[in-house]
């Protein structure tokens, strides 16, 4: 089967560059985690979260001043809500009742009965449990995907897919670590959905590679490389349209959504971009590397 790829970018030819880039980003992520770790939100460390509705518009400066009056100098609240009437404050410690009452008094003295409070406390044991469950969720999702790909394709496709989707998940973690963005439960949800969308892109390309393998005879690595590159381009439009559709939604959530969902949307944007990159530049070339190491079958001569 002949493929016309003369005017198209050869992803396979430049695969080593992509592997180097991905490897560097992975090492950078490991170093960042060792040096900076992650900026865990209240979901993954002991602390208290207070959501305060004051019944009228409030500025960031006013919210800061009220928390300072209550004795909290280092807490930076987030102002949101439909009319800027909601204040979310996260405390890195479990507040006792006197401290909670001090915050309530500061806001009640200013806004009276209009002020309402919702207090959520995460104990150290609960934070540890949530962290463990988040890790289990990622591992279980990865194993389930690996089993699915093994059943539908073969082990080389499975290895390539797992390496690529783990890279996607780790790439999101790397950027959040480097820029010290807050990691909470919505972030874990974003990572898990990133894995789901990422494997969808890879399955589309792998399906085309398998189809081209079935209807063509490829005896050399060069022929296989040409076929893989052609398969990538044959599925390029479908993959880009799929990613673009979800990316537009994620960008809209980031630009126009509330503060509580912005980091979730940002993690989705990063994950979608990484998923599209790894499907084309990592997973498919990695399958080719594994396939090219396969020993040719020796024909058995009849006696």
Coordinates of C-alpha atoms in Angstrom, one line a residue:
X1 CA 0.0 0.0 0.0
X2 CA 1.5 3.3 -1.0
X3 CA 1.0 6.4 1.1
X4 CA 1.5 9.9 -0.2
X5 CA 3.2 11.7 2.6
X6 CA 5.7 13.9 0.7
X7 CA 4.1 17.2 1.6
X8 CA 3.2 16.3 5.2
X9 CA 5.2 16.6 8.3
X10 CA 6.9 13.3 9.2
X11 CA 6.1 12.7 12.9
X12 CA 7.9 9.4 13.0
X13 CA 11.1 10.9 11.5
X14 CA 11.2 13.5 14.4
X15 CA 10.1 11.0 17.1
X16 CA 13.5 11.1 18.9
X17 CA 13.0 14.9 19.4
X18 CA 9.6 14.3 20.8
X19 CA 10.9 11.5 23.1
X20 CA 13.7 13.8 24.4
X21 CA 11.2 16.7 25.0
X22 CA 8.8 14.3 26.9
X23 CA 11.7 12.9 28.9
X24 CA 13.0 16.3 29.8
X25 CA 9.5 17.4 31.0
X26 CA 9.2 14.2 33.0
X27 CA 12.6 14.8 34.7
X28 CA 11.6 18.4 35.3
X29 CA 8.4 17.3 36.9
X30 CA 10.2 14.8 39.2
X31 CA 12.7 17.5 40.3
X32 CA 9.8 20.0 40.9
X33 CA 7.9 17.5 43.0
X34 CA 11.0 16.8 45.1
X35 CA 11.9 20.5 45.5
X36 CA 8.5 22.2 45.6
X37 CA 6.0 19.3 46.1
X38 CA 2.4 20.2 45.3
X39 CA 0.4 23.1 46.6
X40 CA -2.3 20.9 48.3
X41 CA -5.7 22.4 48.9
X42 CA -7.8 21.9 52.0
X43 CA -9.1 18.6 50.5
X44 CA -5.6 17.0 50.9
X45 CA -4.4 18.6 54.1
X46 CA -5.9 19.3 57.4
X47 CA -7.7 22.7 57.4
X48 CA -10.9 24.6 57.4
X49 CA -12.8 26.1 54.5
X50 CA -15.4 28.9 55.1
X51 CA -17.9 30.0 52.5
X52 CA -19.4 33.3 53.6
X53 CA -22.4 35.0 51.8
X54 CA -22.8 38.7 52.8
X55 CA -25.9 39.6 50.8
X56 CA -24.3 42.4 48.9
X57 CA -21.2 43.2 46.8
X58 CA -17.9 42.9 48.7
X59 CA -14.4 43.7 47.4
X60 CA -11.2 41.7 47.9
X61 CA -9.7 44.4 50.1
X62 CA -12.8 44.5 52.4
X63 CA -12.7 40.7 52.7
X64 CA -9.0 40.9 53.6
X65 CA -9.6 43.5 56.2
X66 CA -12.4 41.6 57.9
X67 CA -10.2 38.4 58.1
X68 CA -7.4 40.5 59.6
X69 CA -9.8 41.8 62.2
X70 CA -10.6 38.2 63.1
X71 CA -6.9 37.6 63.6
X72 CA -5.9 36.0 60.3
X73 CA -3.2 38.0 58.6
X74 CA -1.9 35.4 56.1
X75 CA -5.2 34.1 54.7
X76 CA -6.1 35.3 51.1
X77 CA -9.9 34.9 50.5
X78 CA -11.5 34.5 47.1
X79 CA -14.5 36.7 46.2
X80 CA -17.1 35.3 43.9
X81 CA -20.8 34.7 43.5
X82 CA -23.3 36.2 41.1
X83 CA -22.8 39.8 42.4
X84 CA -19.5 39.4 44.2
X85 CA -21.3 38.7 47.4
X86 CA -19.6 35.4 48.3
X87 CA -16.3 35.0 50.1
X88 CA -14.3 31.7 50.3
X89 CA -11.6 31.5 52.8
X90 CA -9.3 28.5 53.2
X91 CA -7.3 28.1 56.4
X92 CA -4.3 25.8 56.7
X93 CA -5.3 24.7 60.2
X94 CA -8.4 23.2 61.8
X95 CA -10.0 26.2 63.4
X96 CA -11.5 25.8 66.9
X97 CA -14.9 27.2 67.7
X98 CA -13.5 30.4 69.1
X99 CA -11.6 31.1 65.9
X100 CA -14.7 30.3 63.8
X101 CA -16.8 32.6 66.0
X102 CA -14.2 35.4 65.6
X103 CA -14.6 35.2 61.7
X104 CA -18.4 35.2 62.0
X105 CA -18.4 38.2 64.3
X106 CA -16.2 40.2 62.0
X107 CA -18.5 39.7 59.1
X108 CA -21.8 39.9 61.1
X109 CA -20.7 43.3 62.7
X110 CA -20.3 44.7 59.2
X111 CA -23.2 43.0 57.3
X112 CA -25.6 42.0 60.0
X113 CA -28.1 39.2 59.5
X114 CA -27.4 39.2 55.8
X115 CA -24.2 37.3 56.4
X116 CA -24.5 33.5 56.3
X117 CA -21.7 30.9 56.9
X118 CA -20.8 27.4 55.7
X119 CA -17.9 25.8 57.5
X120 CA -16.2 22.7 56.2
X121 CA -13.4 21.0 58.2
X122 CA -11.0 18.4 56.9
X123 CA -9.2 16.5 59.7
X124 CA -5.7 15.1 59.2
X125 CA -7.0 11.5 58.9
X126 CA -9.6 12.5 56.3
X127 CA -7.0 14.4 54.3
X128 CA -4.7 11.4 54.2
X129 CA -7.6 9.1 53.2
X130 CA -8.7 11.5 50.4
X131 CA -5.1 11.5 49.1
X132 CA -4.8 7.7 49.1
X133 CA -8.1 7.4 47.3
X134 CA -7.0 9.9 44.7
X135 CA -3.9 7.8 44.0
X136 CA -6.0 4.6 43.9
X137 CA -8.4 6.2 41.4
X138 CA -5.6 7.1 39.0
X139 CA -4.0 3.6 39.3
X140 CA -7.3 1.8 38.8
X141 CA -8.2 3.9 35.8
X142 CA -4.8 3.3 34.2
X143 CA -5.0 -0.5 34.8
X144 CA -8.5 -0.7 33.4
X145 CA -7.4 1.2 30.3
X146 CA -4.4 -1.1 29.9
X147 CA -6.6 -4.2 30.1
X148 CA -9.0 -2.7 27.6
X149 CA -6.3 -2.0 25.1
X150 CA -4.7 -5.5 25.6
X151 CA -8.1 -7.1 24.9
X152 CA -8.9 -5.0 21.9
X153 CA -5.4 -4.7 20.4
X154 CA -2.1 -6.2 21.5
X155 CA 0.4 -5.7 24.3
X156 CA 2.6 -3.2 22.2
X157 CA -0.4 -0.9 21.8
X158 CA -1.2 -1.3 25.5
X159 CA 2.3 -0.3 26.6
X160 CA 2.5 2.6 24.2
X161 CA -1.0 3.8 25.4
X162 CA -0.2 3.5 29.1
X163 CA 3.1 5.3 28.8
X164 CA 1.5 8.1 26.9
X165 CA -1.5 8.6 29.2
X166 CA 0.6 8.5 32.3
X167 CA 2.8 11.2 30.7
X168 CA -0.3 13.3 30.1
X169 CA -1.4 13.0 33.7
X170 CA 2.1 13.7 35.0
X171 CA 2.5 16.7 32.6
X172 CA -0.6 18.3 34.3
X173 CA 0.9 17.5 37.7
X174 CA 4.3 19.0 36.6
X175 CA 2.8 22.3 35.6
X176 CA 0.7 22.6 38.8
X177 CA 3.9 21.8 40.8
X178 CA 6.1 24.3 38.9
X179 CA 3.6 27.2 39.2
X180 CA 2.3 26.1 42.7
X181 CA -1.3 26.0 41.6
X182 CA -3.7 24.5 44.2
X183 CA -4.4 20.8 44.0
X184 CA -7.8 19.7 45.2
X185 CA -10.5 17.1 44.4
X186 CA -11.6 18.9 41.2
X187 CA -8.0 18.7 40.1
X188 CA -8.1 14.9 40.5
X189 CA -11.4 14.8 38.5
X190 CA -9.6 16.8 35.7
X191 CA -6.7 14.4 35.7
X192 CA -9.0 11.4 35.4
X193 CA -11.1 12.9 32.6
X194 CA -7.8 13.8 30.9
X195 CA -6.9 10.1 30.9
X196 CA -10.3 9.3 29.4
X197 CA -10.1 11.8 26.6
X198 CA -6.4 11.0 26.0
X199 CA -7.0 7.3 25.5
X200 CA -9.8 8.1 23.0
X201 CA -7.4 9.9 20.7
X202 CA -4.9 7.0 20.9
X203 CA -7.5 4.4 20.2
X204 CA -8.5 6.2 17.0
X205 CA -4.9 6.2 15.7
X206 CA -4.2 2.7 16.8
X207 CA -7.4 1.5 15.1
X208 CA -6.2 3.0 11.8
X209 CA -2.7 1.5 12.3
X210 CA -4.2 -1.9 12.9
X211 CA -6.4 -1.6 9.8
X212 CA -3.5 -0.6 7.6
X213 CA -1.5 -3.5 9.0
X214 CA -4.3 -5.9 8.1
X215 CA -4.5 -4.7 4.4
X216 CA -0.8 -4.2 3.7
X217 CA 2.5 -6.1 3.9
X218 CA 5.3 -4.3 5.6
X219 CA 8.7 -6.0 5.7
X220 CA 11.0 -3.2 6.7
X221 CA 11.0 -0.6 9.5
X222 CA 10.9 2.1 6.9
X223 CA 7.7 0.8 5.5
X224 CA 6.2 0.5 9.0
X225 CA 7.3 4.1 9.7
X226 CA 5.6 5.3 6.5
X227 CA 2.4 3.5 7.5
X228 CA 2.4 4.9 11.0
X229 CA 2.9 8.5 9.8
X230 CA 0.2 8.0 7.2
X231 CA -2.2 6.6 9.9
X232 CA -1.6 9.7 12.0
X233 CA -2.5 12.0 9.2
X234 CA -5.5 9.9 8.1
X235 CA -7.0 10.4 11.6
X236 CA -5.6 13.9 12.2
X237 CA -8.8 15.8 11.4
X238 CA -11.0 13.6 13.6
X239 CA -8.7 13.9 16.5
X240 CA -8.3 17.6 16.2
X241 CA -12.0 18.2 15.9
X242 CA -12.7 16.1 19.0
X243 CA -10.1 17.8 21.1
X244 CA -11.1 21.3 19.8
X245 CA -14.7 20.8 20.7
X246 CA -13.9 19.9 24.3
X247 CA -11.1 22.5 24.5
X248 CA -13.5 25.3 23.6
X249 CA -15.8 24.3 26.5
X250 CA -12.8 24.1 28.9
X251 CA -11.5 27.6 27.8
X252 CA -15.0 29.1 28.3
X253 CA -15.2 27.6 31.8
X254 CA -11.7 29.0 32.6
X255 CA -12.6 32.5 31.2
X256 CA -16.2 32.8 32.4
X257 CA -16.6 30.2 35.2
X258 CA -16.5 30.9 38.9
X259 CA -13.2 30.9 40.8
X260 CA -13.9 27.5 42.3
X261 CA -13.9 25.9 38.8
X262 CA -11.1 27.8 37.1
X263 CA -8.3 25.5 38.2
X264 CA -10.3 22.5 37.1
X265 CA -10.8 24.1 33.7
X266 CA -7.1 25.0 33.5
X267 CA -6.1 21.4 34.3
X268 CA -8.5 20.2 31.6
X269 CA -6.9 22.6 29.0
X270 CA -3.4 21.4 29.8
X271 CA -4.5 17.7 29.8
X272 CA -6.3 18.0 26.5
X273 CA -3.3 19.7 24.8
X274 CA -0.9 17.1 26.2
X275 CA -3.3 14.3 25.2
X276 CA -3.4 15.5 21.6
X277 CA 0.4 15.8 21.6
X278 CA 1.2 12.4 23.1
X279 CA -1.3 10.6 20.9
X280 CA 0.6 11.8 17.8
X281 CA 4.1 12.3 19.0
X282 CA 4.6 9.7 21.7
X283 CA 2.1 6.8 21.6
X284 CA 2.3 6.0 17.9
X285 CA 6.1 6.3 17.5
X286 CA 6.6 4.3 20.7
X287 CA 4.4 1.5 19.2
X288 CA 6.7 1.6 16.1
X289 CA 9.8 1.2 18.3
X290 CA 8.3 -1.8 20.1
X291 CA 7.0 -3.3 16.8
X292 CA 10.3 -2.9 15.0
X293 CA 12.0 -5.0 17.7
X294 CA 9.7 -7.9 17.0
X295 CA 11.6 -10.9 15.6
X296 CA 10.3 -11.9 12.2
X297 CA 8.5 -15.2 12.0
X298 CA 10.5 -18.0 10.6
X299 CA 8.6 -20.1 8.1
X300 CA 8.5 -23.8 8.9
X301 CA 9.7 -25.9 6.0
X302 CA 7.6 -29.0 5.2
X303 CA 9.4 -32.3 5.8

